[in-house]
Amino acid sequence: MKIRVMTPDGVDAFRTWLNGGASGDIPAELLSGNRETNPFQHSLEIEQRKFTCRYELGSYVNDILECVPLSEIPRNHGIWSWFSVFFFDSLCPKNPDGTRDPKESVRYIWDVSFSKYYRHLIGHTVYSIRLYGEEAKPLFVAPSKRIVHTDYCEQIFGYQDLCQTVSFIATANRLYFDRKKNQIKAGATPNTRKPGTVRRLGDVFNQIALTFDVQGMSPEQILQKLPQEFRHWTS
Amino acid sequence: MIRTLNYTKRLSLSSDCVQINLEKAGENNLVSASQLRLPGGLPPNGKIFLEAYFQSLFQRFDLGTVSNPRMPEGETAILREFYDGCDVQFRLKVVDVVGEEGRIAAVCVRINYRSGEDGGRSPIIPVRTVGNLGQEIWRVVYENGFILELNQEITNIKEIVTRDRSVRGVILPDVLRVVLTRILAENLNEDTESGPAYEKAPNWLQLGKTFSGGIEPPPVEGRDSDTDIHTWVNDAVRGFCQRHLFRNEWEAERETLRSASADRGVF
């Protein structure tokens, strides 16, 4: 199918459908209605596939958008809501009785405010792959084999100043991502600032960034500057 | 009491240490830096970096060294991946490469830029478009500074609010009212235990003073609760509207629309 862009009317209709529980099949007009959508300026095709995680889905969309700079498709661009509709069966599968359990709307309709922008399941993944390359992967995989917004992603992007720094993401990945199991290590993301966990890393990294140019440092250089509490994750 | 430790003797540069300009050139935003003013005592080989950032977006410009600075130009001056509506901010760093490598020798954060779009002026309030506003068209939020948020579902909302004469006179006076009231009511112009003063507060209060006919904002000491604040803010807003002739603008725009509709045979 040719990629389309959702209009403000389309986004309103999508939001209304989500707020109503999003049961049953996806309304066809949300994908191709003349009032709800417009053609995308680039003629690009996309197709349905099975994805085991958010990273796979994001990589697929990113590959298709390879020729399109991010500055052409800002976070408030209608293409991201259209992608959410197109892949809605993957993002929010139907239950056996035809109902669905949609999460908060910001996962499907991009809210660009600082505290929510990173929850868009497709758009933010594409942005992150462009910004961080392979280092984006641990942010978007989950043991459940579903497309979800993980605690790891939520806690990492809670430190938005630090997320400008690839070395922050890379350092966190070195500590908390189990490459063999392809998942975040157990105990890395509690809701408290337990020593050695992601939230503590954010605090400590902020302190290091006051003194050192973390943007110019490798994750290995940063790991050497971390206090003892983080050592057991690397051993 | 907040105590800050600075064992590495990192210098805080003043916000006028560099002049940043953003100019539109075709599809691209070009960054230019000029009037670099660094204090003495910095390492001559120290590298100077200018960093643009917004949420997770980040771009670094190499400005050479302390002894041999150079400004971005051509391809290296393009602000990539930052889209229109981003509240881009800048910081300048001088990084020591000889002593303890990677040590920040001096830094300046939240540098205001001047924009060609705004006639070379530095915007006093950043404007950004956001989702999830429902039927709300605009609101003012405070995140280390005031930001005017506009409903991203409305096409061209930023241009409408800043340029449409029939709209800006309806919105901008209340933006001024919200900001001035909050600065005074919450003492955002003074350092408190919960944090330092809002850095643009003096600019806003000076603006208010100008519009209120030179009257100083009510001081904290001896202020008669909210009444003094509201009286001063109302005077400032009235002066703001008078300066920009918002009612005249609004009536003229309505007349233009009415004439255009009549020409099309609507009436």
Coordinates of C-alpha atoms in Angstrom, one line a residue:
Chain A
M1 CA 0.0 0.0 0.0
K2 CA 1.2 3.5 -0.7
I3 CA 2.1 5.5 2.4
R4 CA -0.3 8.3 3.3
V5 CA -0.4 11.1 5.9
M6 CA -3.2 11.6 8.4
T7 CA -4.9 15.0 8.3
P8 CA -6.0 16.8 11.6
D9 CA -9.5 15.5 10.9
G10 CA -8.1 12.0 10.6
V11 CA -6.1 12.3 13.8
D12 CA -9.3 13.5 15.6
A13 CA -11.2 10.5 14.2
F14 CA -8.4 8.1 15.2
R15 CA -8.3 9.6 18.7
T16 CA -12.1 9.2 19.0
W17 CA -11.8 5.6 17.9
L18 CA -9.1 4.9 20.4
N19 CA -11.0 6.6 23.2
G20 CA -14.0 4.4 22.4
G21 CA -11.9 1.3 23.0
A22 CA -10.8 0.7 19.4
S23 CA -12.8 -2.5 19.1
G24 CA -13.1 -4.6 16.0
D25 CA -11.5 -3.9 12.6
I26 CA -9.6 -0.7 11.9
P27 CA -12.0 1.7 10.2
A28 CA -10.9 1.8 6.5
E29 CA -11.3 5.6 6.2
L30 CA -8.5 6.1 8.8
L31 CA -6.1 4.5 6.3
S32 CA -7.3 5.9 3.0
G33 CA -10.3 8.2 3.5
N34 CA -10.1 11.4 1.5
R35 CA -11.0 13.6 4.5
E36 CA -8.8 11.6 7.0
T37 CA -5.7 11.2 4.9
N38 CA -3.6 12.7 2.2
P39 CA -1.0 11.2 -0.1
F40 CA 2.6 11.4 1.3
Q41 CA 4.9 13.7 -0.8
H42 CA 7.2 10.7 -1.6
S43 CA 5.7 7.8 -3.4
L44 CA 6.6 5.0 -1.0
E45 CA 5.1 1.5 -0.6
I46 CA 4.6 -0.3 2.7
E47 CA 3.3 -3.8 3.5
Q48 CA 2.0 -5.7 6.5
R49 CA 4.6 -8.0 8.3
K50 CA 4.9 -9.8 11.6
F51 CA 7.2 -8.2 14.1
T52 CA 8.6 -9.6 17.3
C53 CA 9.6 -6.3 18.9
R54 CA 9.4 -2.5 18.6
Y55 CA 12.9 -2.4 17.2
E56 CA 12.0 -4.7 14.3
L57 CA 9.0 -2.6 13.4
G58 CA 11.0 0.6 13.7
S59 CA 13.8 -0.7 11.6
Y60 CA 11.4 -1.8 8.9
V61 CA 9.7 1.7 8.8
N62 CA 13.1 3.4 8.9
D63 CA 14.4 1.4 6.0
I64 CA 11.3 2.4 4.0
L65 CA 11.9 6.1 4.9
E66 CA 15.6 5.9 4.2
C67 CA 15.4 8.7 1.6
V68 CA 13.4 11.0 3.8
P69 CA 15.3 13.3 6.2
L70 CA 13.8 13.6 9.7
S71 CA 13.4 17.3 9.2
E72 CA 10.8 16.6 6.6
I73 CA 8.8 14.4 8.9
P74 CA 8.8 16.1 12.3
R75 CA 7.2 14.5 15.3
N76 CA 3.9 16.3 14.7
H77 CA 3.7 15.1 11.1
G78 CA 0.6 13.1 10.2
I79 CA 2.6 10.2 8.8
W80 CA 3.3 8.9 12.3
S81 CA -0.4 8.5 13.2
W82 CA -1.0 6.9 9.8
F83 CA 1.7 4.3 10.5
S84 CA 0.1 3.6 13.9
V85 CA -3.2 2.9 12.1
F86 CA -1.5 0.8 9.4
F87 CA 0.2 -1.4 12.0
F88 CA -2.5 -1.1 14.7
D89 CA -3.1 -4.9 14.6
S90 CA 0.6 -5.4 15.6
L91 CA 0.6 -2.5 18.1
C92 CA -2.7 -3.4 19.8
P93 CA -3.8 -6.9 18.7
K94 CA -7.4 -8.0 18.9
N95 CA -8.6 -10.2 21.7
P96 CA -10.4 -13.4 20.8
D97 CA -13.7 -11.6 21.4
G98 CA -12.8 -8.8 19.0
T99 CA -12.1 -6.2 21.7
R100 CA -8.7 -4.5 22.1
D101 CA -6.8 -3.1 25.1
P102 CA -5.3 0.2 23.7
K103 CA -2.8 2.0 25.9
E104 CA -2.6 5.8 26.3
S105 CA -3.1 7.6 23.0
V106 CA 0.4 9.1 23.0
R107 CA 1.7 5.6 22.0
Y108 CA -0.1 5.9 18.7
I109 CA -0.6 9.7 18.2
W110 CA 2.6 11.6 18.8
D111 CA 2.5 14.1 21.6
V112 CA 5.7 16.1 21.3
S113 CA 5.7 17.4 24.9
F114 CA 9.0 16.7 26.7
S115 CA 7.5 14.2 29.1
K116 CA 5.7 12.1 26.5
Y117 CA 7.4 12.3 23.1
Y118 CA 9.4 9.1 23.6
R119 CA 6.3 7.0 24.0
H120 CA 5.2 6.9 20.4
L121 CA 5.8 3.3 19.5
I122 CA 6.8 3.8 15.9
G123 CA 7.9 7.4 15.4
H124 CA 10.2 7.5 18.4
T125 CA 11.8 4.2 17.4
V126 CA 12.6 5.5 14.0
Y127 CA 14.0 8.7 15.4
S128 CA 16.2 6.7 17.8
I129 CA 17.5 4.4 15.2
R130 CA 18.5 7.4 13.1
L131 CA 20.1 9.1 16.2
Y132 CA 21.7 6.1 17.9
G133 CA 22.1 3.4 15.3
E134 CA 22.6 -0.1 16.8
E135 CA 22.6 1.4 20.3
A136 CA 18.9 2.0 19.9
K137 CA 18.1 -1.7 19.9
P138 CA 18.2 -2.4 23.6
L139 CA 15.7 0.4 24.2
F140 CA 13.0 -1.3 22.0
V141 CA 13.2 -5.1 22.7
A142 CA 11.2 -6.9 25.3
P143 CA 11.1 -10.6 26.5
S144 CA 7.3 -10.7 25.8
K145 CA 7.9 -10.6 22.0
R146 CA 5.4 -7.8 21.7
I147 CA 5.6 -4.2 20.7
V148 CA 5.7 -2.4 24.0
H149 CA 7.1 0.7 25.6
T150 CA 9.5 -0.8 28.2
D151 CA 10.5 0.5 31.6
Y152 CA 14.1 0.7 30.3
C153 CA 13.0 3.1 27.5
E154 CA 10.8 5.1 29.9
Q155 CA 13.6 5.5 32.4
I156 CA 16.4 6.3 29.9
F157 CA 14.3 9.0 28.2
G158 CA 13.3 10.4 31.5
Y159 CA 16.8 12.0 31.4
Q160 CA 16.2 13.9 28.2
D161 CA 19.3 16.0 28.5
L162 CA 21.4 12.9 28.6
C163 CA 19.6 11.3 25.7
Q164 CA 21.3 13.8 23.5
T165 CA 24.4 11.9 24.2
V166 CA 24.9 8.6 22.4
S167 CA 27.5 7.7 25.0
F168 CA 24.9 7.8 27.7
I169 CA 22.7 5.3 25.9
A170 CA 25.8 3.2 25.0
T171 CA 27.0 3.2 28.6
A172 CA 23.6 2.1 29.9
N173 CA 23.5 -0.6 27.2
R174 CA 26.9 -1.9 28.3
L175 CA 25.7 -2.2 31.9
Y176 CA 22.1 -3.4 31.5
F177 CA 21.6 -5.2 28.2
D178 CA 22.2 -8.9 28.0
R179 CA 23.2 -9.5 24.4
K180 CA 23.0 -13.2 24.7
K181 CA 19.4 -13.2 25.9
N182 CA 18.6 -10.1 23.9
Q183 CA 16.9 -8.4 26.8
I184 CA 17.4 -6.0 29.7
K185 CA 18.9 -7.7 32.8
A186 CA 16.5 -8.4 35.7
G187 CA 16.6 -5.8 38.4
A188 CA 18.0 -2.9 36.2
T189 CA 14.8 -0.8 36.2
P190 CA 13.1 -0.6 39.6
N191 CA 11.0 2.4 40.4
T192 CA 13.4 3.5 43.1
R193 CA 16.9 4.9 42.9
K194 CA 18.5 1.7 44.1
P195 CA 22.3 1.7 43.9
G196 CA 23.6 0.7 40.5
T197 CA 20.2 0.9 38.6
V198 CA 19.2 2.9 35.6
R199 CA 17.8 5.8 37.6
R200 CA 21.0 6.1 39.6
L201 CA 23.0 6.0 36.4
G202 CA 21.1 9.0 35.2
D203 CA 21.9 10.9 38.4
V204 CA 25.6 9.9 38.3
F205 CA 25.9 10.6 34.6
N206 CA 24.5 14.1 35.2
Q207 CA 27.2 14.7 37.7
I208 CA 29.9 13.4 35.4
A209 CA 28.5 15.6 32.6
L210 CA 29.0 18.7 34.7
T211 CA 32.8 18.1 34.8
F212 CA 33.5 16.1 31.6
D213 CA 32.6 16.4 28.0
V214 CA 30.6 13.2 27.9
Q215 CA 29.6 13.9 24.3
G216 CA 33.2 13.3 23.3
M217 CA 33.8 10.3 25.5
S218 CA 33.5 6.6 24.6
P219 CA 31.3 4.4 26.8
E220 CA 34.5 2.6 28.0
Q221 CA 35.9 5.9 29.2
I222 CA 32.7 6.7 31.0
L223 CA 32.4 3.2 32.6
Q224 CA 35.8 3.9 34.2
K225 CA 34.5 7.0 35.9
L226 CA 31.4 5.3 37.4
P227 CA 31.5 4.5 41.1
Q228 CA 31.6 1.0 42.6
E229 CA 27.8 0.5 42.8
F230 CA 27.7 -0.2 39.0
R231 CA 30.6 -2.7 38.9
H232 CA 28.5 -5.9 39.4
W233 CA 26.6 -5.3 36.1
T234 CA 29.8 -5.5 34.1
S235 CA 31.4 -8.5 35.9
Chain B
M1 CA 21.2 26.1 51.5
I2 CA 22.4 24.8 48.2
R3 CA 26.1 24.3 48.0
T4 CA 27.8 23.7 44.7
L5 CA 31.2 22.0 44.5
N6 CA 33.5 22.9 41.6
Y7 CA 36.8 21.2 42.3
T8 CA 37.9 21.4 38.6
K9 CA 37.5 25.2 38.6
R10 CA 35.1 25.1 35.7
L11 CA 34.3 28.6 34.5
S12 CA 30.7 29.8 33.9
L13 CA 30.6 31.9 30.8
S14 CA 28.2 34.7 30.5
S15 CA 25.3 34.3 28.1
D16 CA 26.7 37.0 25.8
C17 CA 30.0 35.0 25.3
V18 CA 28.8 34.3 21.7
Q19 CA 26.2 35.6 19.4
I20 CA 24.2 32.8 17.7
N21 CA 22.0 33.5 14.6
L22 CA 19.7 31.1 12.8
E23 CA 19.0 31.9 9.2
K24 CA 16.7 30.1 6.8
A25 CA 18.5 29.2 3.6
G26 CA 16.2 27.2 1.3
E27 CA 15.2 24.0 3.2
N28 CA 18.0 24.4 5.7
N29 CA 18.5 26.4 8.9
L30 CA 22.0 27.7 9.0
V31 CA 23.8 28.4 12.3
S32 CA 26.2 31.3 12.5
A33 CA 28.3 32.2 15.5
S34 CA 30.0 35.6 16.0
Q35 CA 31.4 37.9 18.6
L36 CA 33.0 35.1 20.5
R37 CA 34.2 36.5 23.8
L38 CA 36.2 34.1 26.1
P39 CA 37.9 35.1 29.4
G40 CA 41.6 34.8 29.8
G41 CA 43.2 31.9 31.5
L42 CA 41.6 29.2 29.4
P43 CA 43.9 26.5 27.9
P44 CA 45.0 27.7 24.5
N45 CA 44.6 24.2 23.0
G46 CA 41.1 23.9 24.6
K47 CA 38.5 22.8 22.0
I48 CA 35.4 25.0 21.6
F49 CA 32.2 23.3 20.9
L50 CA 28.8 24.8 20.2
E51 CA 26.0 22.4 20.9
A52 CA 22.4 22.6 19.6
Y53 CA 19.8 20.5 21.5
F54 CA 16.2 19.9 21.8
Q55 CA 14.8 16.9 23.8
S56 CA 16.8 13.9 22.4
L57 CA 18.0 15.8 19.3
F58 CA 21.6 17.0 19.4
Q59 CA 24.1 18.5 17.1
R60 CA 27.7 19.7 17.8
F61 CA 29.6 22.3 15.9
D62 CA 33.4 22.4 16.1
L63 CA 34.5 26.0 16.7
G64 CA 38.2 25.3 16.7
T65 CA 40.4 26.1 19.7
V66 CA 40.8 28.9 22.2
S67 CA 43.9 30.2 20.4
N68 CA 42.5 29.6 17.0
P69 CA 38.7 29.8 16.9
R70 CA 36.7 29.3 13.7
M71 CA 33.1 29.7 12.9
P72 CA 30.8 27.1 11.2
E73 CA 30.3 27.8 7.5
G74 CA 28.9 26.0 4.4
E75 CA 27.8 22.4 5.0
T76 CA 29.1 22.4 8.6
A77 CA 26.7 25.2 9.5
I78 CA 23.5 23.4 8.6
L79 CA 21.3 22.6 11.5
R80 CA 20.2 19.1 10.6
E81 CA 17.3 17.0 11.9
F82 CA 15.9 19.9 13.9
Y83 CA 12.4 20.5 12.6
D84 CA 10.4 23.7 12.6
G85 CA 8.8 24.2 15.9
C86 CA 11.7 22.7 17.9
D87 CA 12.6 25.0 20.8
V88 CA 16.3 24.6 19.9
Q89 CA 18.7 25.8 22.5
F90 CA 22.5 26.2 22.5
R91 CA 25.4 25.8 24.8
L92 CA 29.0 26.5 24.4
K93 CA 31.8 24.4 25.9
V94 CA 35.6 24.8 26.2
V95 CA 37.1 21.3 26.7
D96 CA 40.6 20.8 28.0
V97 CA 42.6 18.3 25.8
V98 CA 45.9 18.6 27.5
G99 CA 45.3 18.4 31.3
E100 CA 42.7 15.8 32.3
E101 CA 41.4 15.0 28.9
G102 CA 37.7 15.7 28.4
R103 CA 37.5 18.1 31.4
I104 CA 35.2 21.0 30.8
A105 CA 37.2 24.2 31.3
A106 CA 34.3 26.6 30.7
V107 CA 30.6 26.3 29.8
C108 CA 27.6 28.5 29.0
V109 CA 24.2 26.9 28.8
R110 CA 20.8 28.1 27.4
I111 CA 22.3 30.6 25.0
N112 CA 19.5 32.6 23.2
Y113 CA 19.8 32.8 19.4
R114 CA 18.6 35.4 17.1
S115 CA 16.4 34.4 14.2
G116 CA 16.1 35.9 10.8
E117 CA 12.4 34.9 10.9
D118 CA 11.9 37.2 13.9
G119 CA 13.7 40.1 12.3
G120 CA 16.9 39.3 14.1
R121 CA 15.4 39.6 17.5
S122 CA 15.8 37.0 20.3
P123 CA 12.4 35.5 21.1
I124 CA 11.4 36.2 24.7
I125 CA 9.1 33.2 24.8
P126 CA 9.8 30.0 22.8
V127 CA 6.8 28.8 20.9
R128 CA 6.2 25.1 20.2
T129 CA 3.4 22.9 18.9
V130 CA 2.3 20.0 21.0
G131 CA -0.4 17.3 20.8
N132 CA -3.0 16.2 23.3
L133 CA -4.4 19.7 23.8
G134 CA -7.9 18.5 22.7
Q135 CA -10.0 21.6 22.1
E136 CA -7.5 23.9 23.8
I137 CA -5.7 26.1 21.2
W138 CA -2.9 27.4 23.4
R139 CA -1.4 27.4 26.9
V140 CA 1.6 28.7 28.7
V141 CA 3.7 26.1 30.6
Y142 CA 6.8 26.6 32.7
E143 CA 9.8 24.3 32.2
N144 CA 12.8 26.1 33.5
G145 CA 11.3 29.0 31.6
F146 CA 7.9 29.9 30.0
I147 CA 6.9 28.3 26.8
L148 CA 3.9 29.0 24.6
E149 CA 2.4 25.7 23.6
L150 CA 0.1 25.6 20.6
N151 CA -2.2 22.8 19.5
Q152 CA -0.4 20.8 16.8
E153 CA -3.6 19.6 15.3
I154 CA -4.3 23.1 13.9
T155 CA -2.6 23.5 10.5
N156 CA -0.1 26.4 10.5
I157 CA -1.0 27.3 14.1
K158 CA 2.4 28.9 14.8
E159 CA 2.1 31.3 11.8
I160 CA -1.5 32.1 12.6
V161 CA -0.7 33.1 16.2
T162 CA 2.4 35.1 15.4
R163 CA 1.2 36.7 12.1
D164 CA -2.6 36.7 11.8
R165 CA -3.7 40.1 13.0
S166 CA -7.2 38.9 14.0
V167 CA -5.7 36.2 16.2
R168 CA -2.6 37.5 17.9
G169 CA -4.4 40.4 19.6
V170 CA -6.7 37.8 21.2
I171 CA -3.9 35.6 22.5
L172 CA -0.7 37.5 23.1
P173 CA -2.1 39.9 25.8
D174 CA -3.2 37.0 27.9
V175 CA 0.2 35.3 27.4
L176 CA 1.8 38.4 28.8
R177 CA -0.8 38.5 31.7
V178 CA -0.1 34.8 32.6
V179 CA 3.7 35.2 32.6
L180 CA 3.9 38.5 34.5
T181 CA 1.4 37.3 37.1
R182 CA 3.2 34.0 37.7
I183 CA 6.6 35.7 37.9
L184 CA 5.4 38.0 40.6
A185 CA 3.0 35.7 42.5
E186 CA 5.6 32.9 42.7
N187 CA 8.7 35.2 43.1
L188 CA 10.3 33.6 40.1
N189 CA 12.6 36.6 39.8
E190 CA 14.4 35.7 43.0
D191 CA 16.7 32.8 44.0
T192 CA 14.8 30.4 46.4
E193 CA 15.7 27.2 48.2
S194 CA 14.0 25.3 45.4
G195 CA 16.1 26.8 42.7
P196 CA 17.7 29.8 41.1
A197 CA 15.7 32.7 39.7
Y198 CA 14.1 32.4 36.3
E199 CA 16.8 34.0 34.1
K200 CA 14.4 35.8 31.8
A201 CA 12.4 37.3 34.6
P202 CA 14.2 40.7 34.5
N203 CA 13.4 40.9 30.8
W204 CA 9.7 40.2 31.3
L205 CA 9.5 42.6 34.2
Q206 CA 11.3 45.3 32.3
L207 CA 8.8 44.7 29.4
G208 CA 6.0 45.1 31.9
K209 CA 7.5 48.3 33.3
T210 CA 7.8 49.7 29.8
F211 CA 4.2 49.0 29.0
S212 CA 2.8 50.2 32.3
G213 CA 4.2 53.6 31.8
G214 CA 7.5 53.2 33.7
I215 CA 6.0 52.0 36.9
E216 CA 8.1 49.5 38.8
P217 CA 6.6 46.1 39.6
P218 CA 5.3 45.8 43.1
P219 CA 8.1 44.7 45.5
V220 CA 7.7 41.6 47.6
E221 CA 8.1 43.6 50.8
G222 CA 5.0 45.6 51.5
R223 CA 3.0 44.1 48.7
D224 CA -0.8 44.2 49.3
S225 CA -1.3 40.5 48.4
D226 CA -2.5 39.8 44.9
T227 CA -4.2 43.1 44.4
D228 CA -1.0 45.1 43.7
I229 CA 0.2 42.4 41.3
H230 CA -3.1 42.4 39.3
T231 CA -3.2 46.2 39.2
W232 CA 0.4 46.4 37.8
V233 CA -0.1 43.5 35.4
N234 CA -3.4 44.9 34.1
D235 CA -1.7 48.2 33.4
A236 CA 1.1 46.4 31.6
V237 CA -1.3 44.4 29.5
R238 CA -3.3 47.5 28.7
G239 CA -0.2 49.3 27.6
F240 CA 0.9 46.3 25.5
C241 CA -2.4 46.3 23.7
Q242 CA -2.3 50.1 23.2
R243 CA 1.3 49.9 21.8
H244 CA 0.2 47.3 19.2
L245 CA -3.2 48.7 18.5
F246 CA -4.7 45.2 18.7
R247 CA -8.3 46.3 18.6
N248 CA -7.7 48.4 15.4
E249 CA -5.8 45.5 13.9
W250 CA -8.6 43.1 14.7
E251 CA -11.3 45.3 13.3
A252 CA -9.3 46.0 10.2
E253 CA -8.7 42.2 9.6
R254 CA -12.4 41.5 10.2
E255 CA -13.3 44.2 7.7
T256 CA -10.9 42.7 5.1
L257 CA -12.5 39.3 5.6
R258 CA -16.0 40.8 5.3
S259 CA -15.1 42.5 2.1
A260 CA -13.5 39.4 0.7
S261 CA -16.6 37.4 1.6
A262 CA -18.8 40.0 0.0
D263 CA -16.7 39.9 -3.2
R264 CA -17.2 36.1 -3.3
G265 CA -21.0 36.6 -2.9
V266 CA -21.2 35.0 0.5
F267 CA -23.5 37.8 1.9

